Amino acid sequence: MNSYLLPLLGGVLIGVAASLLLLFNGRVAGISGILGGLLAPAPGEAGWRGAFLLGLAGGGVLLALVRPHAFGAPVVPGLGVAVVAGLLVGFGTRLGNGCTSGHGVCGLARGAGRSLVATLVFMATGALTVFVARHVVGGAP
Amino acid sequence: MKASLAAGLAGLLFAVGLGLGGMTDPAKVVGFLDVAGAWDPSLAFVMAGALGSHALLRRLILRRRRPVLAPAFPTAGTTRVDARLVAGAALFGVGWGLAGYCPGPALVVLPVGGATVLLFVVGMVVGMGAFRWWESRLTARTQAQPG
């Protein structure tokens, strides 16, 4: 298949999944918000959040069975870096109130200026981090 | 029960979309962020597909009075662009660039991904907990100083 057709199709499925959550549950499919709200859930909040996250993990198992090459090897240089990256992602997404899905998909889809700013900022610092890790520290040309 | 089933199916479909789109392969994510190297634009197509389809469908969905299994649609939140938003997005981007995982894909890879992604997710949950703690201290301090 065309190398851009599959990413486009994957993206459409993500958009449809976010739409289903809105249609049935009246919720915004921001993953960091769904997970963060599960740490100390208000009454009635744990069920749908837990179910959505279980669905995500179940999707991982399904993909591993039918499309194992969807998972590449990790790129972090060590387990310590993986923990630090996780800490930054966890703290940062709660402070900034969203991640790639909440700001980058749902927020932009409703035309939120806040989400546009957030998306541009995390893309920029992400690109800068890769630049430093690969081309400054890592020595790639 | 019905609501949880619907949310679970939405999560499953979301994961399949992430997997087909390439977001569960950290090398692809880092390749997308590597604008100075051999840039891989494919994730821009994931974003375009997700954004386009969701923008269209949400307009149709919001014609309804209420969601199928819930009392109301979400109300529009704050529109303020503040230091918290920018700082949070900046920190998130650094972590994303380091590991090539954002929260959704990390949770999809978790059951099959081994120690690296497990430690990333542990770090992520601890980071979220640390934010809660920091914010509650901040709130307590603000309330302790009247005026």
Tab-separated table of C-alpha atoms in Angstrom:
chain	number	residue	atom	x	y	z
A	1	MET	CA	0.000	0.000	0.000
A	2	ASN	CA	1.071	3.576	-0.602
A	3	SER	CA	3.289	4.650	2.274
A	4	TYR	CA	1.047	7.609	3.102
A	5	LEU	CA	-2.283	5.879	2.608
A	6	LEU	CA	-1.906	3.640	5.657
A	7	PRO	CA	-0.962	6.533	7.990
A	8	LEU	CA	-3.949	8.451	6.620
A	9	LEU	CA	-6.239	5.473	7.251
A	10	GLY	CA	-4.814	5.030	10.765
A	11	GLY	CA	-5.488	8.705	11.385
A	12	VAL	CA	-9.087	8.397	10.186
A	13	LEU	CA	-9.629	5.479	12.593
A	14	ILE	CA	-8.264	7.616	15.440
A	15	GLY	CA	-10.670	10.405	14.465
A	16	VAL	CA	-13.608	7.985	14.282
A	17	ALA	CA	-12.692	6.478	17.682
A	18	ALA	CA	-12.571	9.954	19.244
A	19	SER	CA	-15.950	10.673	17.625
A	20	LEU	CA	-17.474	7.475	19.060
A	21	LEU	CA	-16.359	8.469	22.556
A	22	LEU	CA	-18.001	11.861	22.035
A	23	LEU	CA	-21.186	10.405	20.545
A	24	PHE	CA	-21.776	7.700	23.162
A	25	ASN	CA	-20.001	8.955	26.285
A	26	GLY	CA	-19.905	12.705	25.671
A	27	ARG	CA	-16.190	12.719	26.401
A	28	VAL	CA	-13.090	14.180	24.800
A	29	ALA	CA	-10.558	11.521	23.814
A	30	GLY	CA	-7.510	13.071	25.461
A	31	ILE	CA	-5.453	10.133	26.670
A	32	SER	CA	-3.396	11.982	29.288
A	33	GLY	CA	-6.581	13.495	30.733
A	34	ILE	CA	-8.364	10.132	30.807
A	35	LEU	CA	-5.405	8.506	32.587
A	36	GLY	CA	-4.779	11.458	34.914
A	37	GLY	CA	-8.435	11.508	35.965
A	38	LEU	CA	-8.113	7.894	37.035
A	39	LEU	CA	-5.496	8.634	39.714
A	40	ALA	CA	-8.153	9.928	42.126
A	41	PRO	CA	-11.437	9.461	40.258
A	42	ALA	CA	-14.606	11.343	41.142
A	43	PRO	CA	-17.703	9.128	41.628
A	44	GLY	CA	-18.828	7.587	38.328
A	45	GLU	CA	-15.595	8.541	36.565
A	46	ALA	CA	-13.568	5.357	36.975
A	47	GLY	CA	-15.659	3.012	34.788
A	48	TRP	CA	-15.496	4.633	31.373
A	49	ARG	CA	-11.910	5.811	31.912
A	50	GLY	CA	-10.702	2.357	32.901
A	51	ALA	CA	-12.651	0.757	30.049
A	52	PHE	CA	-11.181	3.136	27.455
A	53	LEU	CA	-7.630	2.490	28.687
A	54	LEU	CA	-8.239	-1.279	28.757
A	55	GLY	CA	-9.472	-0.978	25.174
A	56	LEU	CA	-6.235	0.791	24.249
A	57	ALA	CA	-4.122	-1.965	25.824
A	58	GLY	CA	-6.376	-4.629	24.264
A	59	GLY	CA	-5.765	-2.969	20.901
A	60	GLY	CA	-2.052	-3.419	21.560
A	61	VAL	CA	-2.525	-7.150	22.085
A	62	LEU	CA	-4.659	-7.356	18.939
A	63	LEU	CA	-2.047	-5.492	16.888
A	64	ALA	CA	0.705	-7.756	18.202
A	65	LEU	CA	-1.251	-10.724	16.837
A	66	VAL	CA	-2.209	-9.389	13.403
A	67	ARG	CA	0.422	-6.758	12.686
A	68	PRO	CA	3.489	-7.342	14.883
A	69	HIS	CA	5.713	-5.005	12.863
A	70	ALA	CA	3.585	-2.071	14.053
A	71	PHE	CA	5.856	-2.091	17.106
A	72	GLY	CA	9.405	-0.990	16.493
A	73	ALA	CA	12.241	-1.334	18.963
A	74	PRO	CA	12.551	1.351	21.664
A	75	VAL	CA	14.766	4.297	20.757
A	76	VAL	CA	15.713	5.500	24.247
A	77	PRO	CA	19.400	4.896	25.023
A	78	GLY	CA	18.685	3.385	28.460
A	79	LEU	CA	16.041	2.497	31.003
A	80	GLY	CA	16.900	5.573	33.110
A	81	VAL	CA	16.138	7.825	30.144
A	82	ALA	CA	12.822	5.988	29.669
A	83	VAL	CA	11.830	6.856	33.256
A	84	VAL	CA	12.871	10.516	32.860
A	85	ALA	CA	10.968	10.768	29.546
A	86	GLY	CA	7.896	9.274	31.232
A	87	LEU	CA	8.118	11.735	34.132
A	88	LEU	CA	8.335	14.676	31.704
A	89	VAL	CA	5.396	13.390	29.660
A	90	GLY	CA	3.268	12.727	32.768
A	91	PHE	CA	3.955	16.037	34.530
A	92	GLY	CA	3.969	18.080	31.309
A	93	THR	CA	0.683	16.769	29.929
A	94	ARG	CA	-1.120	17.456	33.229
A	95	LEU	CA	0.405	20.938	33.549
A	96	GLY	CA	-0.396	21.756	29.910
A	97	ASN	CA	-3.763	20.013	30.151
A	98	GLY	CA	-3.371	17.674	27.201
A	99	CYS	CA	-1.170	15.697	24.861
A	100	THR	CA	-1.067	14.741	21.189
A	101	SER	CA	-4.638	13.433	21.273
A	102	GLY	CA	-6.315	16.041	23.502
A	103	HIS	CA	-4.672	19.106	21.980
A	104	GLY	CA	-3.330	17.764	18.669
A	105	VAL	CA	-6.505	15.992	17.526
A	106	CYS	CA	-9.557	16.911	19.619
A	107	GLY	CA	-8.539	20.490	20.440
A	108	LEU	CA	-7.493	21.362	16.906
A	109	ALA	CA	-10.626	19.712	15.488
A	110	ARG	CA	-12.800	22.150	17.443
A	111	GLY	CA	-10.583	25.061	16.458
A	112	ALA	CA	-9.202	25.842	19.922
A	113	GLY	CA	-6.422	28.437	19.838
A	114	ARG	CA	-5.026	27.038	23.109
A	115	SER	CA	-4.571	23.661	21.487
A	116	LEU	CA	-2.858	25.165	18.467
A	117	VAL	CA	-0.339	26.892	20.751
A	118	ALA	CA	0.211	23.686	22.761
A	119	THR	CA	0.644	21.572	19.612
A	120	LEU	CA	3.160	23.983	18.082
A	121	VAL	CA	5.100	24.097	21.378
A	122	PHE	CA	5.309	20.335	21.929
A	123	MET	CA	6.209	19.713	18.286
A	124	ALA	CA	8.957	22.344	18.569
A	125	THR	CA	10.482	21.055	21.819
A	126	GLY	CA	10.117	17.480	20.551
A	127	ALA	CA	12.007	18.352	17.367
A	128	LEU	CA	14.620	20.267	19.361
A	129	THR	CA	15.101	17.295	21.701
A	130	VAL	CA	15.554	14.905	18.773
A	131	PHE	CA	17.996	17.351	17.187
A	132	VAL	CA	20.117	17.529	20.340
A	133	ALA	CA	19.912	13.774	21.030
A	134	ARG	CA	20.687	12.715	17.468
A	135	HIS	CA	22.842	15.383	15.909
A	136	VAL	CA	24.608	17.028	18.861
A	137	VAL	CA	25.038	14.217	21.428
A	138	GLY	CA	24.495	11.248	19.118
A	139	GLY	CA	26.832	12.490	16.387
A	140	ALA	CA	24.526	11.761	13.428
A	141	PRO	CA	25.183	14.070	10.454
B	1	MET	CA	-22.140	-0.821	31.877
B	2	LYS	CA	-23.177	0.162	28.353
B	3	ALA	CA	-21.135	3.340	28.680
B	4	SER	CA	-18.049	1.374	29.706
B	5	LEU	CA	-18.506	-1.008	26.788
B	6	ALA	CA	-18.760	1.915	24.346
B	7	ALA	CA	-15.668	3.547	25.854
B	8	GLY	CA	-13.761	0.253	25.675
B	9	LEU	CA	-14.596	-0.182	21.996
B	10	ALA	CA	-13.575	3.407	21.285
B	11	GLY	CA	-10.251	2.704	23.035
B	12	LEU	CA	-9.736	-0.450	20.987
B	13	LEU	CA	-10.387	1.355	17.691
B	14	PHE	CA	-8.175	4.248	18.791
B	15	ALA	CA	-5.333	1.763	19.419
B	16	VAL	CA	-5.759	0.094	16.024
B	17	GLY	CA	-5.612	3.534	14.385
B	18	LEU	CA	-2.427	4.402	16.274
B	19	GLY	CA	-0.880	1.073	15.269
B	20	LEU	CA	-1.788	1.282	11.564
B	21	GLY	CA	-0.687	4.903	11.477
B	22	GLY	CA	2.782	4.094	12.799
B	23	MET	CA	2.514	5.926	16.137
B	24	THR	CA	3.397	2.758	18.070
B	25	ASP	CA	6.825	2.624	16.411
B	26	PRO	CA	9.047	5.080	18.312
B	27	ALA	CA	11.617	5.160	15.500
B	28	LYS	CA	8.891	6.518	13.196
B	29	VAL	CA	7.859	9.160	15.727
B	30	VAL	CA	11.441	10.287	16.218
B	31	GLY	CA	11.869	10.236	12.414
B	32	PHE	CA	8.922	12.637	12.163
B	33	LEU	CA	10.463	14.950	14.769
B	34	ASP	CA	13.910	14.754	13.130
B	35	VAL	CA	13.465	17.732	10.827
B	36	ALA	CA	17.237	18.169	10.452
B	37	GLY	CA	17.833	14.549	9.414
B	38	ALA	CA	15.987	12.109	7.148
B	39	TRP	CA	12.543	13.574	7.894
B	40	ASP	CA	9.697	11.051	7.807
B	41	PRO	CA	6.492	12.998	7.081
B	42	SER	CA	4.110	10.033	7.438
B	43	LEU	CA	2.860	11.044	10.896
B	44	ALA	CA	1.628	14.313	9.427
B	45	PHE	CA	-0.798	12.135	7.439
B	46	VAL	CA	-1.950	10.422	10.636
B	47	MET	CA	-2.606	13.831	12.121
B	48	ALA	CA	-4.408	15.042	8.981
B	49	GLY	CA	-6.610	11.928	8.863
B	50	ALA	CA	-7.496	12.151	12.555
B	51	LEU	CA	-8.093	15.879	12.504
B	52	GLY	CA	-10.125	15.881	9.305
B	53	SER	CA	-12.394	12.990	10.225
B	54	HIS	CA	-12.941	14.128	13.810
B	55	ALA	CA	-13.610	17.755	12.818
B	56	LEU	CA	-16.272	16.565	10.379
B	57	LEU	CA	-17.888	13.939	12.611
B	58	ARG	CA	-18.002	16.118	15.729
B	59	ARG	CA	-20.017	18.732	13.834
B	60	LEU	CA	-22.574	16.073	12.968
B	61	ILE	CA	-22.545	14.616	16.492
B	62	LEU	CA	-23.049	17.994	18.146
B	63	ARG	CA	-26.338	18.423	16.281
B	64	ARG	CA	-27.742	15.965	18.809
B	65	ARG	CA	-29.136	17.274	22.069
B	66	ARG	CA	-27.082	14.922	24.168
B	67	PRO	CA	-24.743	11.936	23.851
B	68	VAL	CA	-26.334	8.501	23.462
B	69	LEU	CA	-25.294	7.244	26.919
B	70	ALA	CA	-24.485	10.416	28.864
B	71	PRO	CA	-26.444	13.480	30.029
B	72	ALA	CA	-24.488	16.209	28.240
B	73	PHE	CA	-21.709	17.086	25.834
B	74	PRO	CA	-18.562	18.671	27.285
B	75	THR	CA	-18.748	22.429	27.758
B	76	ALA	CA	-16.021	24.558	26.240
B	77	GLY	CA	-13.280	25.082	28.822
B	78	THR	CA	-10.904	27.970	29.261
B	79	THR	CA	-9.508	29.683	26.172
B	80	ARG	CA	-6.606	31.285	28.026
B	81	VAL	CA	-3.116	30.758	26.708
B	82	ASP	CA	-0.960	30.968	29.831
B	83	ALA	CA	2.465	29.997	31.140
B	84	ARG	CA	1.137	26.661	32.419
B	85	LEU	CA	-0.069	25.632	28.978
B	86	VAL	CA	3.188	26.579	27.297
B	87	ALA	CA	5.469	25.127	29.992
B	88	GLY	CA	3.470	21.899	30.163
B	89	ALA	CA	3.481	21.424	26.395
B	90	ALA	CA	7.217	22.199	26.319
B	91	LEU	CA	8.037	19.560	28.975
B	92	PHE	CA	5.786	17.024	27.272
B	93	GLY	CA	7.556	17.622	23.942
B	94	VAL	CA	10.972	16.957	25.496
B	95	GLY	CA	9.787	13.619	26.924
B	96	TRP	CA	8.097	12.733	23.629
B	97	GLY	CA	11.271	13.470	21.692
B	98	LEU	CA	13.431	11.471	24.125
B	99	ALA	CA	11.362	8.275	24.024
B	100	GLY	CA	9.217	8.532	20.893
B	101	TYR	CA	6.112	7.685	22.927
B	102	CYS	CA	3.212	9.962	23.772
B	103	PRO	CA	0.607	8.724	26.298
B	104	GLY	CA	-1.734	6.854	23.902
B	105	PRO	CA	0.849	4.804	22.023
B	106	ALA	CA	2.716	4.042	25.273
B	107	LEU	CA	-0.437	2.425	26.694
B	108	VAL	CA	-0.995	0.478	23.464
B	109	VAL	CA	2.561	-0.866	23.516
B	110	LEU	CA	2.511	-1.524	27.296
B	111	PRO	CA	1.113	-5.111	27.255
B	112	VAL	CA	3.591	-6.262	24.606
B	113	GLY	CA	6.515	-3.844	24.847
B	114	GLY	CA	8.861	-5.047	27.584
B	115	ALA	CA	10.813	-3.154	30.239
B	116	THR	CA	11.436	0.121	28.396
B	117	VAL	CA	7.819	1.027	27.816
B	118	LEU	CA	6.855	-0.314	31.253
B	119	LEU	CA	9.334	2.063	32.910
B	120	PHE	CA	8.159	4.897	30.654
B	121	VAL	CA	4.539	4.337	31.752
B	122	VAL	CA	5.561	4.067	35.429
B	123	GLY	CA	7.423	7.372	35.031
B	124	MET	CA	4.383	8.897	33.321
B	125	VAL	CA	1.972	7.893	36.092
B	126	VAL	CA	4.424	9.085	38.779
B	127	GLY	CA	4.773	12.372	36.862
B	128	MET	CA	0.987	12.773	36.835
B	129	GLY	CA	0.878	12.001	40.561
B	130	ALA	CA	3.662	14.524	41.180
B	131	PHE	CA	1.622	17.159	39.350
B	132	ARG	CA	-1.402	16.446	41.554
B	133	TRP	CA	0.741	16.769	44.675
B	134	TRP	CA	2.389	19.998	43.450
B	135	GLU	CA	-0.933	21.520	42.488
B	136	SER	CA	-2.611	20.641	45.801
B	137	ARG	CA	0.298	22.220	47.717
B	138	LEU	CA	0.037	25.319	45.548
B	139	THR	CA	-3.703	25.546	46.203
B	140	ALA	CA	-3.204	25.049	49.956
B	141	ARG	CA	-0.576	27.808	50.058
B	142	THR	CA	-2.756	30.236	48.109
B	143	GLN	CA	-5.662	29.619	50.475
B	144	ALA	CA	-3.405	30.067	53.518
B	145	GLN	CA	-2.498	33.590	52.419
B	146	PRO	CA	-5.680	35.626	52.343
B	147	GLY	CA	-5.797	38.655	50.082
